[in-house]
Coordinates of C-alpha atoms in Angstrom, one line a residue:
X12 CA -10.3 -26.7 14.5
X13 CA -7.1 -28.1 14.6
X14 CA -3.6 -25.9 14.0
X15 CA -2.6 -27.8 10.5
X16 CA -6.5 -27.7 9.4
X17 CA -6.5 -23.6 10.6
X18 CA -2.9 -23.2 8.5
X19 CA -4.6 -25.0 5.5
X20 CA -7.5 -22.5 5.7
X21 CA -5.2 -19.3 6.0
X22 CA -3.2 -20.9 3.0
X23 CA -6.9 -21.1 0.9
X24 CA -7.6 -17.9 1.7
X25 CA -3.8 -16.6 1.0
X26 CA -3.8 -18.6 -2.5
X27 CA -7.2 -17.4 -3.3
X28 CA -6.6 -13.5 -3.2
X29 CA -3.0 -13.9 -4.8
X30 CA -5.1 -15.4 -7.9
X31 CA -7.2 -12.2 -7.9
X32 CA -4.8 -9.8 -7.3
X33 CA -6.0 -5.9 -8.0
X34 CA -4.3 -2.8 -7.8
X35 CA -5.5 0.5 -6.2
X36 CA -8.9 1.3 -6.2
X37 CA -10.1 -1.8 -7.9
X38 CA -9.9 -4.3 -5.0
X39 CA -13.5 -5.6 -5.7
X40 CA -13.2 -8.6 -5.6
X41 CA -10.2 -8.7 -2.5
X42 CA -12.5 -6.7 -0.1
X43 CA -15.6 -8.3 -1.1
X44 CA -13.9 -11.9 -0.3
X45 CA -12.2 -10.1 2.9
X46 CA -15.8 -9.6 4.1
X47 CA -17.0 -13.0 3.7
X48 CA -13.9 -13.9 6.3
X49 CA -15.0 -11.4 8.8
X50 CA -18.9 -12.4 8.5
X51 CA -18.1 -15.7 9.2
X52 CA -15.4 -15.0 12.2
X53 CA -18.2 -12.6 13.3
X54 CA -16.9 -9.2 14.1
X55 CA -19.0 -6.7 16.0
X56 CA -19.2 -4.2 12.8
X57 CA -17.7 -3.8 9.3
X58 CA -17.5 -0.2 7.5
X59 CA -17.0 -0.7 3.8
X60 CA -17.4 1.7 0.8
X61 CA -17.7 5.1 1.3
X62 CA -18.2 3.9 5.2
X63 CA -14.6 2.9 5.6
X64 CA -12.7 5.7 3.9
X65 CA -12.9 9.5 3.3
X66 CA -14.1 9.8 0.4
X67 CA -12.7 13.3 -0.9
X68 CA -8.9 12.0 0.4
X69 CA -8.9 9.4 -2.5
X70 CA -5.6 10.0 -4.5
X71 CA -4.5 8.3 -8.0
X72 CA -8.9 6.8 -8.6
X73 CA -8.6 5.8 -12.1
X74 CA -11.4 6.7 -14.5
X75 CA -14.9 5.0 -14.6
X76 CA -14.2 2.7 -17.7
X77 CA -11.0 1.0 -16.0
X78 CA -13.6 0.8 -12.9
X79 CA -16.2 -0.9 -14.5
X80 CA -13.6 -3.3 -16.2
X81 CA -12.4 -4.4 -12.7
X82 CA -15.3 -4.5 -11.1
X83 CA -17.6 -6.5 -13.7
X84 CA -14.1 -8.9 -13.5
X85 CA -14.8 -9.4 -9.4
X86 CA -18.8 -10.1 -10.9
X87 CA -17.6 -12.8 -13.1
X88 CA -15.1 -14.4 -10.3
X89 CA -18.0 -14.8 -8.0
X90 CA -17.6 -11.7 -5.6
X91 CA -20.4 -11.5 -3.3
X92 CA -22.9 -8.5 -5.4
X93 CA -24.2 -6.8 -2.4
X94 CA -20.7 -6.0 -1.3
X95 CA -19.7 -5.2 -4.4
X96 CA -22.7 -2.5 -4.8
X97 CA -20.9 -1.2 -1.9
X98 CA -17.6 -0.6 -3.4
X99 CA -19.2 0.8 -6.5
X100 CA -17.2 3.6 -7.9
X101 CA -13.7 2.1 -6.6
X102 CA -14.7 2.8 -2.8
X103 CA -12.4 -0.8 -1.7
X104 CA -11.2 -1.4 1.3
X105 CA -12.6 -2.7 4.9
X106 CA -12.6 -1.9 8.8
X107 CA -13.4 -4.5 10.8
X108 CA -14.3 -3.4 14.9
X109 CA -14.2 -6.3 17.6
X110 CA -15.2 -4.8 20.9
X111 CA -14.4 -6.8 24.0
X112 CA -15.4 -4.9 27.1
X113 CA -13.6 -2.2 28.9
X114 CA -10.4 -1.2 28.1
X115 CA -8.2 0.8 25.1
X116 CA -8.6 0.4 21.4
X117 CA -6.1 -1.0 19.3
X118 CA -5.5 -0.9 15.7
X119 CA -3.9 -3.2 13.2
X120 CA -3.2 -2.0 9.9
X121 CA -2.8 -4.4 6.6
X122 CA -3.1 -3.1 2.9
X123 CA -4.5 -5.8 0.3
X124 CA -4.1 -3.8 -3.3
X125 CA -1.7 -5.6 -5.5
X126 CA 0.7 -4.7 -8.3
X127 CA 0.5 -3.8 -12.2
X128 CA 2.9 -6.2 -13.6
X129 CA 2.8 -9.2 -14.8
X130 CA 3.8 -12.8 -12.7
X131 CA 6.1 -15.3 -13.6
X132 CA 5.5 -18.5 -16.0
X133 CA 8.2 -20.6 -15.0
X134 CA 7.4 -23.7 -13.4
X135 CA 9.3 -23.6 -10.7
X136 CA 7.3 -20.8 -9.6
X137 CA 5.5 -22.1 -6.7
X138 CA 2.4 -20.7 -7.7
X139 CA 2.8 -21.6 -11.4
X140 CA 3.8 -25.2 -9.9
X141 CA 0.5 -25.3 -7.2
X142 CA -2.3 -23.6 -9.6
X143 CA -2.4 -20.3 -7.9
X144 CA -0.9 -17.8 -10.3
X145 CA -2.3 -14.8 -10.6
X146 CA -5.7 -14.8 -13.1
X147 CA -5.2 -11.4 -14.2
X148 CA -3.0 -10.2 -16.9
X149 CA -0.7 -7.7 -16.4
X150 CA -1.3 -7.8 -12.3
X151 CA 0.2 -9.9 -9.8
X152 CA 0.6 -9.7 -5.4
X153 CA 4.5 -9.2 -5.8
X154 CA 4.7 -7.5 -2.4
X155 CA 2.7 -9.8 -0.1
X156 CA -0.2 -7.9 0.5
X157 CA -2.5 -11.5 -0.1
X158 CA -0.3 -12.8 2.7
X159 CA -1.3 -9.1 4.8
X160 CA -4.9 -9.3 4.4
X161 CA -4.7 -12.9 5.5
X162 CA -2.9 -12.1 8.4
X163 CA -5.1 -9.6 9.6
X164 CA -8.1 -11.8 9.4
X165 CA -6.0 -14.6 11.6
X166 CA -4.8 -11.4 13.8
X167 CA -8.9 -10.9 14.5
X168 CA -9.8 -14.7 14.8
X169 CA -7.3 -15.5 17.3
X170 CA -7.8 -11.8 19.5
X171 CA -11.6 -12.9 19.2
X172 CA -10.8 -15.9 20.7
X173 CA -8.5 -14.5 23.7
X174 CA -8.8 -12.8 26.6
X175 CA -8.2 -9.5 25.2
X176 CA -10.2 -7.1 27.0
X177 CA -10.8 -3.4 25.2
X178 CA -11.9 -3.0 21.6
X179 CA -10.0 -4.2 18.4
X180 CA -9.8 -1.9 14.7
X181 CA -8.4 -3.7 11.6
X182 CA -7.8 -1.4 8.6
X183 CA -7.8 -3.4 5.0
X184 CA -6.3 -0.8 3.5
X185 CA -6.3 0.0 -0.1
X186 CA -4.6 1.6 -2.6
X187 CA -0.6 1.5 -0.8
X188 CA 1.3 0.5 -4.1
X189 CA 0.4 4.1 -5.3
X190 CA 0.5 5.4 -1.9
X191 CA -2.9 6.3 -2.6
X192 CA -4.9 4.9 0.5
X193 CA -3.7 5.9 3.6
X194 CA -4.3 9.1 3.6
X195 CA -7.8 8.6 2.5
X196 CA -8.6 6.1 5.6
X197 CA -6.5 8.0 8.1
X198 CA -8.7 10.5 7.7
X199 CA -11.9 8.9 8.7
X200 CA -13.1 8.7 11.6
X201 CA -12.1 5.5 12.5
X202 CA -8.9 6.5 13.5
X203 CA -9.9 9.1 16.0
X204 CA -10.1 6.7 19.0
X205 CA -7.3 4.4 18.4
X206 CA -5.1 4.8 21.1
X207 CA -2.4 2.4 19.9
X208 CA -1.8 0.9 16.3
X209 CA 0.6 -1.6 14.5
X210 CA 0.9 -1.6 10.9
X211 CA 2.7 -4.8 9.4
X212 CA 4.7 -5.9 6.3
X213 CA 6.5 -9.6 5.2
X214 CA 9.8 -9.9 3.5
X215 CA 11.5 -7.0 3.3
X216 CA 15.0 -9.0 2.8
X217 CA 14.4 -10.4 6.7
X218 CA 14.0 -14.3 6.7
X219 CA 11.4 -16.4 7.4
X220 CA 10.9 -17.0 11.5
X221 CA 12.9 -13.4 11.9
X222 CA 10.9 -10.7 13.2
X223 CA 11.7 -6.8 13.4
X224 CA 9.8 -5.5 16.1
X225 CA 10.2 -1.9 14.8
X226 CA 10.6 -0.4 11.4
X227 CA 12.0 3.4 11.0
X228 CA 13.2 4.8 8.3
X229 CA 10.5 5.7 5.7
X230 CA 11.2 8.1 3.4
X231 CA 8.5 10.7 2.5
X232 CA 7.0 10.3 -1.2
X233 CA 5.0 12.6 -3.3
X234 CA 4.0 10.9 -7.0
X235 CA 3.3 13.2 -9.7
X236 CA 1.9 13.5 -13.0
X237 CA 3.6 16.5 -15.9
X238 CA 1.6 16.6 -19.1
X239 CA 3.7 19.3 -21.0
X240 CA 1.6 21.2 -23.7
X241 CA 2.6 22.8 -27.2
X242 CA 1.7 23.6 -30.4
X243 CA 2.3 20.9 -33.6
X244 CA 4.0 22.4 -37.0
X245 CA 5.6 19.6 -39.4
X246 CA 8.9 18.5 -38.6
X247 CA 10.2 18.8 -42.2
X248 CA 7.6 22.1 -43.9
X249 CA 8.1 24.4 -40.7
X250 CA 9.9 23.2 -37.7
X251 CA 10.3 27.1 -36.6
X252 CA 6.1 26.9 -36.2
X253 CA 6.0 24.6 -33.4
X254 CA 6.6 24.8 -29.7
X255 CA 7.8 21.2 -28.5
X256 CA 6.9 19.6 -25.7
X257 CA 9.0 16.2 -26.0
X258 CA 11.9 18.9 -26.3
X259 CA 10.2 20.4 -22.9
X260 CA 9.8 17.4 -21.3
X261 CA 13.4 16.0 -22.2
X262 CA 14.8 19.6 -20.0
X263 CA 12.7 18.7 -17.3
X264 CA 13.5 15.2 -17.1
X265 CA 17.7 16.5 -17.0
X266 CA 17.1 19.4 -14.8
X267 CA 15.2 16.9 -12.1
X268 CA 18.0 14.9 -11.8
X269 CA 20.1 18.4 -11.1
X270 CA 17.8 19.4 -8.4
X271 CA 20.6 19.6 -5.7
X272 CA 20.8 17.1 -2.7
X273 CA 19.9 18.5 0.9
X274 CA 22.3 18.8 3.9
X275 CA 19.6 18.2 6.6
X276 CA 19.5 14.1 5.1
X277 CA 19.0 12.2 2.1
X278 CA 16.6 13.0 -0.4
X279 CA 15.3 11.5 -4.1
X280 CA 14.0 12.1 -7.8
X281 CA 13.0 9.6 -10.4
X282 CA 11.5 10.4 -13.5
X283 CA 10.1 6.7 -13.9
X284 CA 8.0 6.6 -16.9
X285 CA 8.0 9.5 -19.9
X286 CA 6.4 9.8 -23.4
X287 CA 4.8 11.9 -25.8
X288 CA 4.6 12.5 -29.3
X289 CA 2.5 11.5 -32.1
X290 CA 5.0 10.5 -35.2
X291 CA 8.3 11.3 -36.4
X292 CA 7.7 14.1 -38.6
X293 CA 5.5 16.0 -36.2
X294 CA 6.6 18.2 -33.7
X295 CA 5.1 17.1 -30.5
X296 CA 2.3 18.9 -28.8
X297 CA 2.3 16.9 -26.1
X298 CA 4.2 15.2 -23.6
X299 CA 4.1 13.9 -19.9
X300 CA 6.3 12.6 -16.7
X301 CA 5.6 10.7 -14.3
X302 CA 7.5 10.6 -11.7
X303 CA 8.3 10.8 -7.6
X304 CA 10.4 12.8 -5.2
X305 CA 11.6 11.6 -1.3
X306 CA 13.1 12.7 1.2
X307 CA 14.0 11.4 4.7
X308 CA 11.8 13.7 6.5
X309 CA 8.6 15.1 5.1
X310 CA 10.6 18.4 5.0
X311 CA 13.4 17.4 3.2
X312 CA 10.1 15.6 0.9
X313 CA 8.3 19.0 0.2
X314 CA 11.9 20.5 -0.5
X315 CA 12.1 18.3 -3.4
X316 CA 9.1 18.4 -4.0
X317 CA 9.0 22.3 -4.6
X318 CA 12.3 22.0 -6.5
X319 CA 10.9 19.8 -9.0
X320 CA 7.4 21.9 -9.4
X321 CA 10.4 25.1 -10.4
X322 CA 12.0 22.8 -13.0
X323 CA 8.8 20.9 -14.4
X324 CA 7.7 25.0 -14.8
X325 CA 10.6 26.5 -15.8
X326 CA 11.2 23.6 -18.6
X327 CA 8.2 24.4 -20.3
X328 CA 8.5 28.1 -20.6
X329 CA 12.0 27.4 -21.8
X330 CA 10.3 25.5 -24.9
X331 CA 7.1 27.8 -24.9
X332 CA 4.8 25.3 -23.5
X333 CA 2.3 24.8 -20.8
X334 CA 2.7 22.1 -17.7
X335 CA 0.2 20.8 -15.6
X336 CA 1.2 19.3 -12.7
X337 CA -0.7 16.9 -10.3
X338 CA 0.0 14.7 -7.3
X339 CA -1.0 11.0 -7.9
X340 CA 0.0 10.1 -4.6
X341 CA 1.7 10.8 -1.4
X342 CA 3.0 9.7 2.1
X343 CA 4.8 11.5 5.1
X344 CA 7.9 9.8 7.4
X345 CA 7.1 8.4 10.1
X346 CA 8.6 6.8 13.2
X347 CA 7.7 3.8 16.2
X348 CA 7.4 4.3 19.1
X349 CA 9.8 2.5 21.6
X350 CA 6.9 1.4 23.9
X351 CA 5.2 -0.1 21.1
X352 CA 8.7 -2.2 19.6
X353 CA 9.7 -3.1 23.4
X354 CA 6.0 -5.1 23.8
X355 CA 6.3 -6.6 20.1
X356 CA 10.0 -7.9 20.7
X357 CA 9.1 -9.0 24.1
X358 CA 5.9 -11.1 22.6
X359 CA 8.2 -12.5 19.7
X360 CA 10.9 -13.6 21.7
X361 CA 8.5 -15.7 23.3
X362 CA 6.2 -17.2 20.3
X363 CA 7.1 -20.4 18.3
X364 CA 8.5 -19.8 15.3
X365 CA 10.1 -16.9 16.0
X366 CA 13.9 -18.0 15.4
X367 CA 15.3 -14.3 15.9
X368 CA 14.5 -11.3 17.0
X369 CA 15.6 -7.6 15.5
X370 CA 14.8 -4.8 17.3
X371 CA 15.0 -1.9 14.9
X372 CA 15.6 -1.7 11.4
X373 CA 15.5 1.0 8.5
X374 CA 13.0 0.5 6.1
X375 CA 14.8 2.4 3.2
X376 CA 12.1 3.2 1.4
X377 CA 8.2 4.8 1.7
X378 CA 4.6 3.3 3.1
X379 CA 1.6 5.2 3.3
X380 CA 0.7 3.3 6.6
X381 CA 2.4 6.6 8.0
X382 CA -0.2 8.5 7.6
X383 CA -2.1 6.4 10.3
X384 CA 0.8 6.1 12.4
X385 CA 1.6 10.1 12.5
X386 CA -2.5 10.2 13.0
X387 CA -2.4 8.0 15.8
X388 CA 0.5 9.7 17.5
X389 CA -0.8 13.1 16.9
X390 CA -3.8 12.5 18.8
X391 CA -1.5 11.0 21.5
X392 CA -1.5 7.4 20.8
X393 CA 1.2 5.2 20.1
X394 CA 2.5 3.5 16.9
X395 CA 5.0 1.1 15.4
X396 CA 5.3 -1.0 12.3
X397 CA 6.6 -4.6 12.7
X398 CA 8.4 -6.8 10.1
X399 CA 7.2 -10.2 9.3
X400 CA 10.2 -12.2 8.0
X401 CA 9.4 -14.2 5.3
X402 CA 11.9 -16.2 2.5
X403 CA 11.0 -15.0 -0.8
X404 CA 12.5 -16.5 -4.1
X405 CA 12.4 -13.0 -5.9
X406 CA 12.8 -9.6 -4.9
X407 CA 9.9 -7.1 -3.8
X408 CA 7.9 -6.1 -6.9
X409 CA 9.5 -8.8 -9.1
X410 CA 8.0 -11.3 -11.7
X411 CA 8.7 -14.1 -9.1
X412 CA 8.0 -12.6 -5.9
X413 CA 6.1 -15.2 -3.3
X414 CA 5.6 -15.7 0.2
X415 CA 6.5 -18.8 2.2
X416 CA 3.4 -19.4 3.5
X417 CA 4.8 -20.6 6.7
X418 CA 5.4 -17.4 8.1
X419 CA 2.0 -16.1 7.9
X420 CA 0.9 -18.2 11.3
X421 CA 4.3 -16.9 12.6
X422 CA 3.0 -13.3 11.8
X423 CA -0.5 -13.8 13.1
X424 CA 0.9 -15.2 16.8
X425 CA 3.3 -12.6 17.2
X426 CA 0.8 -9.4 16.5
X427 CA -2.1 -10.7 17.8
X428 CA 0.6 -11.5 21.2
X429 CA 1.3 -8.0 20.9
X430 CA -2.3 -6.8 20.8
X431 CA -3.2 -8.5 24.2
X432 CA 0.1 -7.4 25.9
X433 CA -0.4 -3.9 24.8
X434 CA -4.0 -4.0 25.3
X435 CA -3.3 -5.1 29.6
X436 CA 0.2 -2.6 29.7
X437 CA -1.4 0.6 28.1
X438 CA 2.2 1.5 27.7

């Protein structure tokens, strides 16, 4: 196959799972069309379902009717039915295994899930303006995971067809948008002989043919979930009768923001999305949060964390109400190792397309690939996670987010460079 007629097929494939873009959990049709690529490359096994994950480390699963929806959707857009019957109950997500002879194993970590909001209609939106916007309302890839996926599958083609010697992992990892993945396949048991792992992202405000060779900075994350409870009374007959929980909820949402930075490093609260309440001359019985805490370490992240599980308490009993509190998602910090970076900025200093080469930079923000990283490294392995410059027209997670398509080739040379050198240097 020649190199425009491979880019044109990395481009379909790109173009095809940013139309079907699906958020955690419901990446039917994504994984079932990632497995078609990997049965025709011709891996040496693929764990789907319940075979790629733990199942009971599954965080933020939505309920079986918003399941069902999703997955009858992947049906209908021609998703391949015995995979799907895999996936059944929202198990998504791949591992793909190439084993070439003696040597270590090396994993490559890409997420595919994409994002609950809606994409752009302007026509100068490239994929408005090339017939690739996203088909499903309300949900678009405004993050680049379509461009991730498609990279790991060129990552495996073109180690298959190297002289790699030792045995290759690639995680399709679902569910990172809510941080609500990782966990759940760093757990498995496919992790427990990978000696070395990259994990990958594009954009991230670095330009096409720029490549950071290691990313630091992730900021721990815990997402939670307060559904305040009290008691109704009419607003106007017998306000004194009631116990409110908008009233409740409005303390907690205040007193979060209180919660009182950390001298050991930074640290974060949002309250990102509140409601409750029934009409205007009830008192509300019921309201809810949800909302996140960081923190630069995962110490300073379980600081918050237990600060905000004090106020979220404390609020309610204030108001005489009841909280529940649950965690919808959640990621440690993590860091890459400087064996790792030195091979991936060696390999990209050498690989066309590569214009410029970063070392380190600070991510700023969190990634559940740090669960596989820390679970790497605390078996004794190695990890980093490498930047894929790419120009993007709108911000990360924005209405007119999209990837210039080509720095996905760009992406798939450098890593799957890195994946031989580090396979020969066992650094």
């Amino acid at each position: 196959m020649s190199q425009q007629a491979e880019r044109d097929r990395l481009v379909e494939i790109r173009r095809d799972l940013h139309r079907h873009p699906e958020p955690a959990w419901r990446e039917f049709y994504t994984t079932a069309r990632i497995v078609e690529e990997l049965e025709r490359i011709g891996v040496d096994d693929v764990y789907v379902g319940p075979d790629a994950i733990a199942e009971d480390e599954r965080m933020a699963v939505p309920d079986d009717d918003e399941l069902d929806e999703w997955y009858e959707q992947a049906r209908e857009a021609g998703a391949d039915p015995e995979t799907l019957a895999k996936l059944d109950g929202g198990y998504t997500g791949a591992v793909a295994v190439l084993e070439r002879g003696e040597g270590p194993t090396v994993g490559l970590r890409v997420d595919i899930d994409g994002l609950l909001r809606a994409e752009s209609t302007d026509d100068d939106h490239v994929p408005v303006a090339d017939g690739f916007r996203s088909e499903h309302d309300g949900a678009m890839h405004a993050c680049g995971h379509d461009a991730h996926a498609t990279i790991g599958l060129g990552v495996l083609e073109a180690v298959k067809d190297s002289d790699f010697e030792g045995t290759l992992k690639v995680f399709f990892q679902p569910g990172e948008e809510m941080i609500a993945g990782g966990k759940s396949m760093a757990e498995s048991d496919h992790l427990a002989d990978v000696d070395y792992l990259l994990a990958a992202h594009v954009g991230l405000d670095h330009p096409t043919g720029e490549i950071v060779a290691g990313l630091d900075g992730f900021l721990a994350v815990s997402h939670f979930r307060a559904e305040f409870e009290g008691v109704p009374a009419h607003a106007g007959g017998e306000p004194n009768a009631g116990e409110n929980a908008v009233q409740a909820m409005a303390t907690a949402v205040q007193n979060l923001y209180a919660i009182p930075r950390h001298e050991d490093g930074a640290t974060r609260v949002n309250a990102g999305q509140v409601g409750g309440g029934t009409a205007t001359n009830i008192i509300p019985e019921e309201a809810y949060i949800e909302g996140e805490v960081r923190g630069e370490t995962t110490e300073l992240k379980d600081y918050m964390k237990e600060r905000a599980q004090r106020v979220l308490e404390s609020a309610a009993e204030m108001h005489g109400c009841e909280v529940d509190v649950t965690t919808n998602g959640e990621a440690p910090s993590a860091e890459s190792d400087d064996e790792l970076v030195g091979i991936v900025a060696d390999v990209a200093g050498g690989t066309g397309g590569v214009e410029n080469v970063v070392e380190r930079d600070e991510l700023g923000g969190s990634e559940d690939a740090t669960y596989l990283m820390r679970a790497v490294q605390r078996n004794g392995g190695k990890a980093a996670y490498v930047g894929v410059g790419t120009d993007h027209p709108g911000g990360h997670h924005t209405a007119t987010f999209d990837v210039d398509e080509e720095s996905i080739p760009v992406g798939i040379d450098v890593l799957a460079g890195a994946i031989r050198d580090i396979a020969s240097k066992r650094p």
